[in-house]
Amino acid sequence: MNEALSNLGNENRSFPPSKEFAAQANAKPDIYEMADKDYLAFWGRQASNLYWHRKWDQVLDWQSPFAKWFVGGKLNASYNAVDRHVLEGRGDRVAFLFEGEPGDSRQITYSQLLIEVKKCANALAQLGIRSGDRVAIYMPMIPEAAIAMLACARVGAAHSVVFGGFSADSLLARIQDADASLVITADGGFRKGGALALKAIVDEALKGKTHVKNVLVVRRTGQEVAFSDRDIWWHDLVDKQSSDHEAQAFDSEHPLFILYTSGTTAKPKGISHTTGGYLTQASFTHRVVFDLKPEKDIYWCTADVGWITGHSYVVYGPLINGATQVIYEGTPDTPHKGRIFEIIEKYGVTILYTAPTLIRTWMKWGDEHPNRFNLKSLRLLGSVGEPINPEAWIWYRKVIGSDNCPIVDTWWQTETGAIMISPLPGITATKPGSAMRALPGISVKVVDNEAREVGNGGGGYLVIDRPWPSMLRGIWGEPERYKQTYWSRFDGLYFAGDGAKLDNDGALWLLGRVDDVMNVSGHRISTTEVESALVSHASIAEAAVVGAKDEITGQAIVAFVILRGGVAADKDLEQSLKSHVTKEIGAIARPRQIMVVSELPKTRSGKIMRRLLRDVAENRAVGDATTLADPNVMKLISEGLKSEKRED
Ligand code: WT7
């Protein structure tokens, strides 16, 4: 467990909901009781808010750990997200308020979105994409990213969105694992004031062996790109399609998407989600946790579609609920550090959902940036991705929320598909830093090593003890790994990988990962994946990677490396290793610091004791090292490092 977070849970200030907010809130206090009475009936009622071409026969079929939700039901995700609003008279409502990094903007109504999605679906069909196929999407944060996802869903092809910051190698591995036959990308996207290439990276990736037949390319930046017979411009193909396309109904358990996430091994896991249950929980949670009033609110979730948050709370949840939302292509400090606040003012954003790392970055940049803009339109603030420290929570509430917006700290994972633990605005009195309690219809527990529930005041492992509609249905192509990873630590319980504690009032505090997974700026990165990237460098014999506490990013990657015989540690080595990791995985995995050591601390069974390395990386006295195979190792490491200068 990340010791740096162990002071969480000692905060006892509580912020009760205001009467005004409570009076208008979507969720009413009896919702918990109603859900507890019969949780399957409760989820059935939530599912009824979707449009089903055929109603389900059974809410849940649970053959632990394999679930089927809304068995026998048939629906179409894109029909629910788009067609339905147009058919019910909401076509003129704006779906997307798009803001490009250079300052260009576009408004897209639900009617216009429907036309684009239908054209794109026809284009996919013309390219031979059929129900059951996989399509890789590698895009900047532009409306076409959502259109491409919805078009895949419309024709029953599973999308696999790969975050635009991933390297060619990472993209290739994901294309191969899912065996995608089409890649949808753009020439590039605008980031940090420049045009970041995407198509060139796809070309690089596709030098590997794949079954990709075509690459569909949106022109976004206008930068020079190489084009081969395989490549087709979006404007040449999609724009010319008919805007008639009838959405076909798919089984509730039809695959909707695959999204890769890092685990404790070097190989990312293709988390598989299906349709009916996923859409039910994504839309329900979006409605009650963010208190969405679709006619009035301007909603903004700052996540990229490359992450699960972008799937559930930019595309599926908000669109199903008919939200009007902002999407922004660029970085928060381009061209100035007030950019996000400027956009909030411009569109009158009422609901903001973002990550603690950005909140802490804003704190560091200074209050003058938010204070330059009018943020009074905001009425609710959300946080996701990692534990939010009480200081950041209070700052968020005061400086961004003018002290009168409820804050929802939402815990969930790529695997859970939708929010699992969060306060409900208007109902829950919140404590800064606590995600408070499981949502209605969801059951979580904190247990000890023997799966015994800890009482109030106790700490342990966070588990989920009942299936939930948006749960992952497996790891793509690896059914055994699914059981092994999530269901084997405690019999019959889903183990999330997080440590948690219950305070004396029973409020839940997330304490960070207890496995070899780091959380850098809310993004999950496996220590093993970075280690294997490092040892693929010609100079490195062995590597151990830890997540060390970092004021801004939550955790930062610190690597300990042993050089191969004959290699000398010159001053270029650290840079060369950092670039190597960037090339292998992507910039998000670039280590903050690399330390050359002569030994690594290992147990007798050969397992690296990362806890001890974390002590070194965080400048602490080294803890209990009695289980080390060689008790002198830590002394060697500490002494060796004292003579080195540290670089941050
Ligand atoms: C891991 C999941 C869910 C979307 C973003 C990340 C950590 C997430 C919180 C929170 C404390 C959190 C957990 C979890 N995490 N939200 N509110 N409080 N920790 O998705 O990449 O699948 O990572 O993020 O450690 O296991 P992800």
Tab-separated table of N, CA, C and O and ligand atoms in Angstrom, residues 308-309 384-387 409-414 498 510 513 519 522 524, ligand 1:
chain	number	residue	atom	x	y	z
A	308	ILE	N	-11.305	4.974	-19.841
A	308	ILE	CA	-12.671	4.528	-19.546
A	308	ILE	C	-13.570	5.715	-19.189
A	308	ILE	O	-14.753	5.741	-19.528
A	309	THR	N	-13.008	6.728	-18.521
A	309	THR	CA	-13.829	7.886	-18.155
A	309	THR	C	-14.403	8.544	-19.408
A	309	THR	O	-15.556	8.982	-19.429
A	384	VAL	N	-12.049	12.126	-10.120
A	384	VAL	CA	-11.847	10.707	-10.419
A	384	VAL	C	-10.405	10.400	-10.775
A	384	VAL	O	-9.695	11.267	-11.272
A	385	GLY	N	-9.993	9.176	-10.515
A	385	GLY	CA	-8.707	8.694	-11.016
A	385	GLY	C	-7.748	8.269	-9.939
A	385	GLY	O	-6.917	7.387	-10.139
A	386	GLU	N	-7.826	8.888	-8.790
A	386	GLU	CA	-6.933	8.560	-7.679
A	386	GLU	C	-7.521	9.210	-6.432
A	386	GLU	O	-8.419	10.047	-6.540
A	387	PRO	N	-7.003	8.844	-5.278
A	387	PRO	CA	-7.519	9.495	-4.074
A	387	PRO	C	-7.263	11.000	-4.151
A	387	PRO	O	-6.209	11.422	-4.610
A	409	ASP	N	-16.552	12.658	-5.166
A	409	ASP	CA	-15.302	11.923	-5.380
A	409	ASP	C	-15.714	10.516	-5.773
A	409	ASP	O	-16.266	9.768	-4.969
A	410	THR	N	-15.475	10.160	-7.033
A	410	THR	CA	-16.038	8.934	-7.596
A	410	THR	C	-14.973	7.869	-7.766
A	410	THR	O	-13.999	8.059	-8.493
A	411	TRP	N	-15.158	6.747	-7.088
A	411	TRP	CA	-14.217	5.622	-7.254
A	411	TRP	C	-14.791	4.604	-8.222
A	411	TRP	O	-15.936	4.171	-8.074
A	412	TRP	N	-13.974	4.210	-9.166
A	412	TRP	CA	-14.324	3.118	-10.074
A	412	TRP	C	-13.100	2.754	-10.880
A	412	TRP	O	-12.013	3.271	-10.617
A	413	GLN	N	-13.245	1.847	-11.819
A	413	GLN	CA	-12.108	1.346	-12.585
A	413	GLN	C	-12.526	1.041	-14.017
A	413	GLN	O	-13.715	0.880	-14.287
A	414	THR	N	-11.537	0.865	-14.892
A	414	THR	CA	-11.818	0.400	-16.252
A	414	THR	C	-12.684	-0.864	-16.163
A	414	THR	O	-13.635	-1.034	-16.928
A	498	ASP	N	-7.252	-2.308	-4.694
A	498	ASP	CA	-7.096	-1.106	-3.879
A	498	ASP	C	-7.184	-1.425	-2.384
A	498	ASP	O	-7.954	-2.289	-1.976
A	510	LEU	N	-10.380	5.513	0.107
A	510	LEU	CA	-9.512	4.728	-0.765
A	510	LEU	C	-8.068	5.089	-0.482
A	510	LEU	O	-7.741	6.271	-0.369
A	513	ARG	N	-3.367	1.688	-4.621
A	513	ARG	CA	-3.211	0.299	-5.045
A	513	ARG	C	-2.364	-0.482	-4.048
A	513	ARG	O	-1.432	0.057	-3.454
A	519	ASN	N	-0.120	4.664	-10.139
A	519	ASN	CA	-1.168	5.557	-10.611
A	519	ASN	C	-0.522	6.927	-10.831
A	519	ASN	O	-0.262	7.659	-9.896
A	522	GLY	N	-3.560	9.782	-12.463
A	522	GLY	CA	-4.834	9.077	-12.648
A	522	GLY	C	-4.761	8.000	-13.711
A	522	GLY	O	-5.764	7.381	-14.027
A	524	ARG	N	-3.229	4.378	-15.055
A	524	ARG	CA	-2.693	3.174	-14.469
A	524	ARG	C	-1.507	2.674	-15.271
A	524	ARG	O	-1.598	2.500	-16.470
B	1	WT7	C1	-7.814	2.782	-10.337
B	1	WT7	C2	-8.553	2.501	-11.603
B	1	WT7	C3	-12.067	5.126	-13.157
B	1	WT7	C4	-11.533	6.017	-14.126
B	1	WT7	C5	-10.143	6.464	-13.979
B	1	WT7	C6	-9.101	5.430	-13.622
B	1	WT7	C7	-7.833	4.517	-8.774
B	1	WT7	C8	-9.904	5.774	-9.456
B	1	WT7	C9	-10.410	6.820	-7.625
B	1	WT7	C10	-10.915	7.596	-6.543
B	1	WT7	C11	-9.223	6.712	-5.197
B	1	WT7	C12	-9.276	6.020	-7.388
B	1	WT7	C13	-7.955	3.193	-8.051
B	1	WT7	C14	-8.516	2.268	-9.106
B	1	WT7	N1	-8.974	5.388	-8.553
B	1	WT7	N2	-10.767	6.648	-8.908
B	1	WT7	N3	-11.975	8.396	-6.680
B	1	WT7	N4	-10.297	7.505	-5.347
B	1	WT7	N5	-8.684	5.966	-6.169
B	1	WT7	O1	-9.400	4.172	-14.154
B	1	WT7	O2	-7.173	3.410	-15.021
B	1	WT7	O3	-9.011	1.767	-14.496
B	1	WT7	O4	-7.761	2.950	-12.672
B	1	WT7	O5	-7.731	4.197	-10.160
B	1	WT7	O6	-6.685	2.768	-7.649
B	1	WT7	O7	-8.218	0.906	-8.875
B	1	WT7	P1	-8.323	3.033	-14.143
